[in-house]
Amino acid sequence: MPIDWTEDLGASHGWRLRRGMLDGRPVFGKHGAVSPLFTSEAEGLRWLGPIAATVVSSHEDGLVLEWIDTERPTRAAAERFGRELARTHLLGADAFGAPWPGFIADLPMSNEPAADWPSFYAARRVLPFVRQARLAAADVRLIERAVDRFPDVSGPQETPSRIHGDLWGGNVLWSGGRAVLVDPAAHGGHRETDLAMLALFGAPYLDVVLGAYEEEAPLADGWRERVPLHQLHPLLVHVCLYGEAYRDALMGAVSRVLAL
């Protein structure tokens, strides 16, 4: 049955966003140029399970999801989110990486598996974006020094977690007393990455989310000190997308990693 698109919601990263009706129920559509991004996002949402938005359909030029009526978050919803996020992470992954192509916003990134998380994070997340970011040579050298420290500062070794991968507050929708995740860059990664992303630009009731998470799945000692490590990649992405405005935040995180 064709979708009756009833409302244009604007654009984001070159995609058209729309609301429509399909068989009497509201749906959300994201459409653009032909790209593996749409099927990759659908795979990630399905893999994340009940915590993520429901995929209605995906095609090479678009993605259709259930429509989510949003509401103001509550303390109870935040606590539930913390527990559900922990349980999702604990579902695990086969490797650090994923069997689908990676994207963050509209930027491609490799999900080819690596032997351990420091190697994956360096080779698949940080260094490729350093090359795209057009940073000064001195900044690049400092980032490369930080990358060399990844094996020593990433904390106790953990098995791959099932993570969202781009979990800033805008990708958490509050509906029906719970959180629903959208726009994933899902892969087998380090669970501290999702928590560091929540902290990067702020999230409602973050302390409640983290407290509930730790009750469900305690984190290794020193995780708070490692937050800047996990924020290097999203800050590099923001430099690539938006330029010099994010350079100081990035280099501040680099300095904190070098001080670990």
Short mmCIF file of C-alpha atoms in Angstrom, two decimals:
data_model
loop_
_atom_site.label_atom_id
_atom_site.label_comp_id
_atom_site.label_asym_id
_atom_site.label_seq_id
_atom_site.Cartn_x
_atom_site.Cartn_y
_atom_site.Cartn_z
CA MET A 1 0.00 0.00 0.00
CA PRO A 2 1.48 3.42 -0.95
CA ILE A 3 2.22 5.96 1.74
CA ASP A 4 0.20 9.17 1.72
CA TRP A 5 2.80 11.80 2.60
CA THR A 6 0.88 14.55 4.36
CA GLU A 7 3.50 16.86 5.89
CA ASP A 8 6.95 18.09 4.88
CA LEU A 9 9.16 18.32 7.98
CA GLY A 10 12.12 20.00 6.31
CA ALA A 11 15.60 18.72 5.61
CA SER A 12 18.61 17.36 7.48
CA HIS A 13 22.03 16.52 5.99
CA GLY A 14 20.42 16.65 2.54
CA TRP A 15 17.57 14.27 3.36
CA ARG A 16 13.90 15.19 3.06
CA LEU A 17 11.93 14.43 6.23
CA ARG A 18 8.19 13.76 5.99
CA ARG A 19 5.20 12.54 7.93
CA GLY A 20 2.65 10.30 6.25
CA MET A 21 -0.06 7.70 6.71
CA LEU A 22 0.24 4.03 5.87
CA ASP A 23 -2.75 1.77 6.31
CA GLY A 24 -4.26 4.14 8.86
CA ARG A 25 -1.15 4.63 10.99
CA PRO A 26 1.29 7.56 11.00
CA VAL A 27 4.84 7.01 9.75
CA PHE A 28 8.05 9.02 9.42
CA GLY A 29 10.09 9.08 6.23
CA LYS A 30 13.66 10.08 5.49
CA HIS A 31 14.56 10.15 1.79
CA GLY A 32 17.50 11.27 -0.29
CA ALA A 33 20.00 10.27 -2.94
CA VAL A 34 20.59 6.56 -3.39
CA SER A 35 22.90 5.42 -0.59
CA PRO A 36 23.59 2.34 1.53
CA LEU A 37 23.02 4.66 4.51
CA PHE A 38 19.30 3.92 4.64
CA THR A 39 19.54 0.13 4.74
CA SER A 40 22.50 0.40 7.14
CA GLU A 41 20.42 2.50 9.52
CA ALA A 42 17.55 0.04 9.27
CA GLU A 43 19.87 -2.87 10.09
CA GLY A 44 21.16 -0.98 13.12
CA LEU A 45 17.69 -0.16 14.41
CA ARG A 46 16.54 -3.76 14.09
CA TRP A 47 19.72 -5.01 15.77
CA LEU A 48 19.28 -2.67 18.72
CA GLY A 49 15.87 -4.21 19.34
CA PRO A 50 12.98 -2.84 21.43
CA ILE A 51 14.88 0.24 22.63
CA ALA A 52 14.99 1.56 19.04
CA ALA A 53 12.33 2.91 16.69
CA THR A 54 10.46 0.34 14.63
CA VAL A 55 11.44 0.06 10.97
CA VAL A 56 8.50 -0.07 8.58
CA SER A 57 10.59 -0.36 5.42
CA SER A 58 13.96 0.59 3.99
CA HIS A 59 15.13 1.13 0.44
CA GLU A 60 18.27 2.39 -1.28
CA ASP A 61 16.80 5.90 -1.36
CA GLY A 62 14.88 6.09 1.90
CA LEU A 63 13.78 4.79 5.26
CA VAL A 64 10.29 4.62 6.79
CA LEU A 65 9.82 4.33 10.57
CA GLU A 66 6.94 4.24 12.96
CA TRP A 67 5.81 7.75 13.91
CA ILE A 68 6.77 8.62 17.48
CA ASP A 69 4.67 11.11 19.43
CA THR A 70 7.16 12.78 21.74
CA GLU A 71 6.69 14.09 25.26
CA ARG A 72 8.73 15.75 27.97
CA PRO A 73 11.09 13.28 29.69
CA THR A 74 10.50 12.37 33.30
CA ARG A 75 12.73 11.06 36.04
CA ALA A 76 10.98 7.68 35.84
CA ALA A 77 11.48 7.51 32.06
CA ALA A 78 15.17 8.37 32.50
CA GLU A 79 15.63 5.59 35.03
CA ARG A 80 13.94 3.14 32.67
CA PHE A 81 16.18 4.32 29.85
CA GLY A 82 19.33 3.72 31.90
CA ARG A 83 18.30 0.15 32.62
CA GLU A 84 17.17 -0.58 29.06
CA LEU A 85 20.37 0.87 27.60
CA ALA A 86 22.44 -1.34 29.91
CA ARG A 87 20.47 -4.41 28.87
CA THR A 88 20.91 -3.53 25.21
CA HIS A 89 24.67 -3.19 25.64
CA LEU A 90 24.79 -6.54 27.41
CA LEU A 91 23.26 -8.26 24.38
CA GLY A 92 26.75 -7.98 22.96
CA ALA A 93 28.11 -8.26 19.44
CA ASP A 94 30.17 -10.77 17.47
CA ALA A 95 33.09 -8.37 17.10
CA PHE A 96 34.20 -4.77 17.37
CA GLY A 97 32.54 -3.63 14.15
CA ALA A 98 29.45 -4.65 12.22
CA PRO A 99 28.45 -6.55 9.05
CA TRP A 100 26.85 -3.43 7.51
CA PRO A 101 28.50 -0.22 6.27
CA GLY A 102 28.87 2.51 8.86
CA PHE A 103 27.60 6.09 8.70
CA ILE A 104 27.44 8.97 11.14
CA ALA A 105 25.21 11.76 9.86
CA ASP A 106 25.91 11.42 6.14
CA LEU A 107 29.61 10.59 6.57
CA PRO A 108 30.66 7.02 5.78
CA MET A 109 32.91 5.10 8.15
CA SER A 110 34.27 1.58 8.14
CA ASN A 111 32.71 -1.10 10.33
CA GLU A 112 35.34 -3.68 9.39
CA PRO A 113 36.05 -5.69 12.56
CA ALA A 114 39.24 -5.24 14.54
CA ALA A 115 40.89 -7.47 17.12
CA ASP A 116 40.23 -5.19 20.09
CA TRP A 117 38.50 -1.92 20.89
CA PRO A 118 41.57 0.39 20.96
CA SER A 119 42.53 -0.87 17.50
CA PHE A 120 38.98 -0.48 16.17
CA TYR A 121 38.59 2.99 17.65
CA ALA A 122 41.90 4.20 16.26
CA ALA A 123 41.68 2.68 12.76
CA ARG A 124 37.94 2.87 12.06
CA ARG A 125 36.81 5.95 13.96
CA VAL A 126 39.49 8.48 14.92
CA LEU A 127 42.25 8.42 12.31
CA PRO A 128 39.98 8.47 9.21
CA PHE A 129 38.28 11.61 10.50
CA VAL A 130 41.58 13.26 11.40
CA ARG A 131 42.41 13.01 7.71
CA GLN A 132 39.10 14.66 6.76
CA ALA A 133 39.12 17.42 9.37
CA ARG A 134 41.70 19.75 7.76
CA LEU A 135 43.37 20.46 11.07
CA ALA A 136 46.68 22.22 11.53
CA ALA A 137 49.71 19.96 11.49
CA ALA A 138 50.41 20.61 15.19
CA ASP A 139 46.86 19.50 16.10
CA VAL A 140 47.23 16.36 14.03
CA ARG A 141 50.46 15.47 15.81
CA LEU A 142 48.79 15.82 19.22
CA ILE A 143 45.87 13.64 18.14
CA GLU A 144 48.27 11.00 16.84
CA ARG A 145 50.05 11.03 20.23
CA ALA A 146 46.69 10.49 21.90
CA VAL A 147 45.90 7.61 19.52
CA ASP A 148 49.19 5.95 20.45
CA ARG A 149 47.99 5.96 24.06
CA PHE A 150 44.66 4.24 23.38
CA PRO A 151 45.83 0.76 24.47
CA ASP A 152 47.10 2.17 27.78
CA VAL A 153 44.20 4.48 28.69
CA SER A 154 41.08 2.60 27.53
CA GLY A 155 40.57 0.77 30.81
CA PRO A 156 40.04 -2.95 31.43
CA GLN A 157 39.45 -5.03 28.34
CA GLU A 158 35.76 -5.63 27.63
CA THR A 159 33.91 -7.81 25.13
CA PRO A 160 32.04 -5.97 22.34
CA SER A 161 28.80 -4.30 23.42
CA ARG A 162 25.74 -3.66 21.27
CA ILE A 163 25.90 0.12 21.06
CA HIS A 164 23.95 2.87 19.30
CA GLY A 165 27.15 4.66 18.30
CA ASP A 166 25.74 8.20 17.92
CA LEU A 167 23.84 8.56 21.17
CA TRP A 168 23.62 12.31 21.64
CA GLY A 169 20.47 13.67 23.24
CA GLY A 170 18.83 14.53 19.91
CA ASN A 171 18.76 10.84 18.97
CA VAL A 172 16.80 9.95 22.11
CA LEU A 173 13.05 10.51 21.73
CA TRP A 174 10.84 10.37 24.80
CA SER A 175 7.47 8.73 24.31
CA GLY A 176 5.08 6.68 26.42
CA GLY A 177 7.22 6.93 29.53
CA ARG A 178 10.35 5.57 27.86
CA ALA A 179 13.20 6.48 25.55
CA VAL A 180 13.17 5.45 21.89
CA LEU A 181 16.45 5.61 19.96
CA VAL A 182 16.75 6.86 16.38
CA ASP A 183 19.51 7.62 13.84
CA PRO A 184 21.99 4.99 15.02
CA ALA A 185 25.55 4.35 13.93
CA ALA A 186 25.14 0.93 15.53
CA HIS A 187 28.02 -1.51 15.83
CA GLY A 188 29.86 -3.72 18.27
CA GLY A 189 31.78 -1.21 20.34
CA HIS A 190 32.65 -0.06 23.84
CA ARG A 191 29.64 0.69 26.02
CA GLU A 192 31.34 3.75 27.52
CA THR A 193 31.07 5.33 24.05
CA ASP A 194 27.29 5.65 24.28
CA LEU A 195 27.49 7.12 27.77
CA ALA A 196 30.14 9.63 26.73
CA MET A 197 27.97 10.70 23.81
CA LEU A 198 25.02 11.32 26.12
CA ALA A 199 27.26 13.58 28.19
CA LEU A 200 28.80 15.46 25.25
CA PHE A 201 25.90 17.79 24.46
CA GLY A 202 23.78 17.10 27.52
CA ALA A 203 20.80 14.84 28.11
CA PRO A 204 17.84 15.27 30.48
CA TYR A 205 18.20 13.57 33.86
CA LEU A 206 21.64 12.30 32.86
CA ASP A 207 22.63 11.48 36.44
CA VAL A 208 19.45 9.39 36.79
CA VAL A 209 20.20 7.56 33.52
CA LEU A 210 23.77 6.81 34.62
CA GLY A 211 22.74 5.73 38.10
CA ALA A 212 20.18 3.27 36.76
CA TYR A 213 22.69 2.03 34.19
CA GLU A 214 25.30 1.29 36.84
CA GLU A 215 22.79 -0.57 38.99
CA GLU A 216 22.01 -2.79 36.00
CA ALA A 217 25.55 -3.16 34.62
CA PRO A 218 28.34 -1.64 36.77
CA LEU A 219 31.06 0.18 34.87
CA ALA A 220 34.79 -0.34 35.31
CA ASP A 221 36.65 1.98 37.67
CA GLY A 222 37.80 5.19 36.05
CA TRP A 223 35.08 5.36 33.42
CA ARG A 224 34.34 9.02 34.13
CA GLU A 225 37.98 9.95 33.49
CA ARG A 226 37.78 8.12 30.15
CA VAL A 227 34.83 10.16 28.87
CA PRO A 228 37.08 12.50 26.79
CA LEU A 229 38.62 9.46 25.10
CA HIS A 230 35.22 8.37 23.81
CA GLN A 231 34.32 11.92 22.80
CA LEU A 232 37.26 12.29 20.41
CA HIS A 233 35.42 10.66 17.53
CA PRO A 234 32.15 12.64 17.71
CA LEU A 235 34.08 15.88 18.15
CA LEU A 236 36.15 15.06 15.07
CA VAL A 237 32.93 14.38 13.19
CA HIS A 238 31.65 17.80 14.21
CA VAL A 239 34.86 19.42 12.98
CA CYS A 240 34.40 17.64 9.65
CA LEU A 241 30.75 18.71 9.39
CA TYR A 242 30.81 22.18 10.90
CA GLY A 243 34.42 23.32 10.88
CA GLU A 244 36.56 25.39 13.20
CA ALA A 245 33.81 26.00 15.78
CA TYR A 246 34.45 22.57 17.32
CA ARG A 247 38.25 22.64 17.15
CA ASP A 248 38.78 23.92 20.72
CA ALA A 249 36.45 21.29 22.22
CA LEU A 250 38.25 18.58 20.27
CA MET A 251 41.72 19.66 21.31
CA GLY A 252 40.57 20.03 24.92
CA ALA A 253 39.50 16.37 24.85
CA VAL A 254 42.85 15.44 23.28
CA SER A 255 44.70 17.18 26.12
CA ARG A 256 42.66 15.28 28.70
CA VAL A 257 43.41 11.96 27.00
CA LEU A 258 47.12 12.77 26.96
CA ALA A 259 46.90 13.49 30.70
CA LEU A 260 45.35 10.13 31.59
#
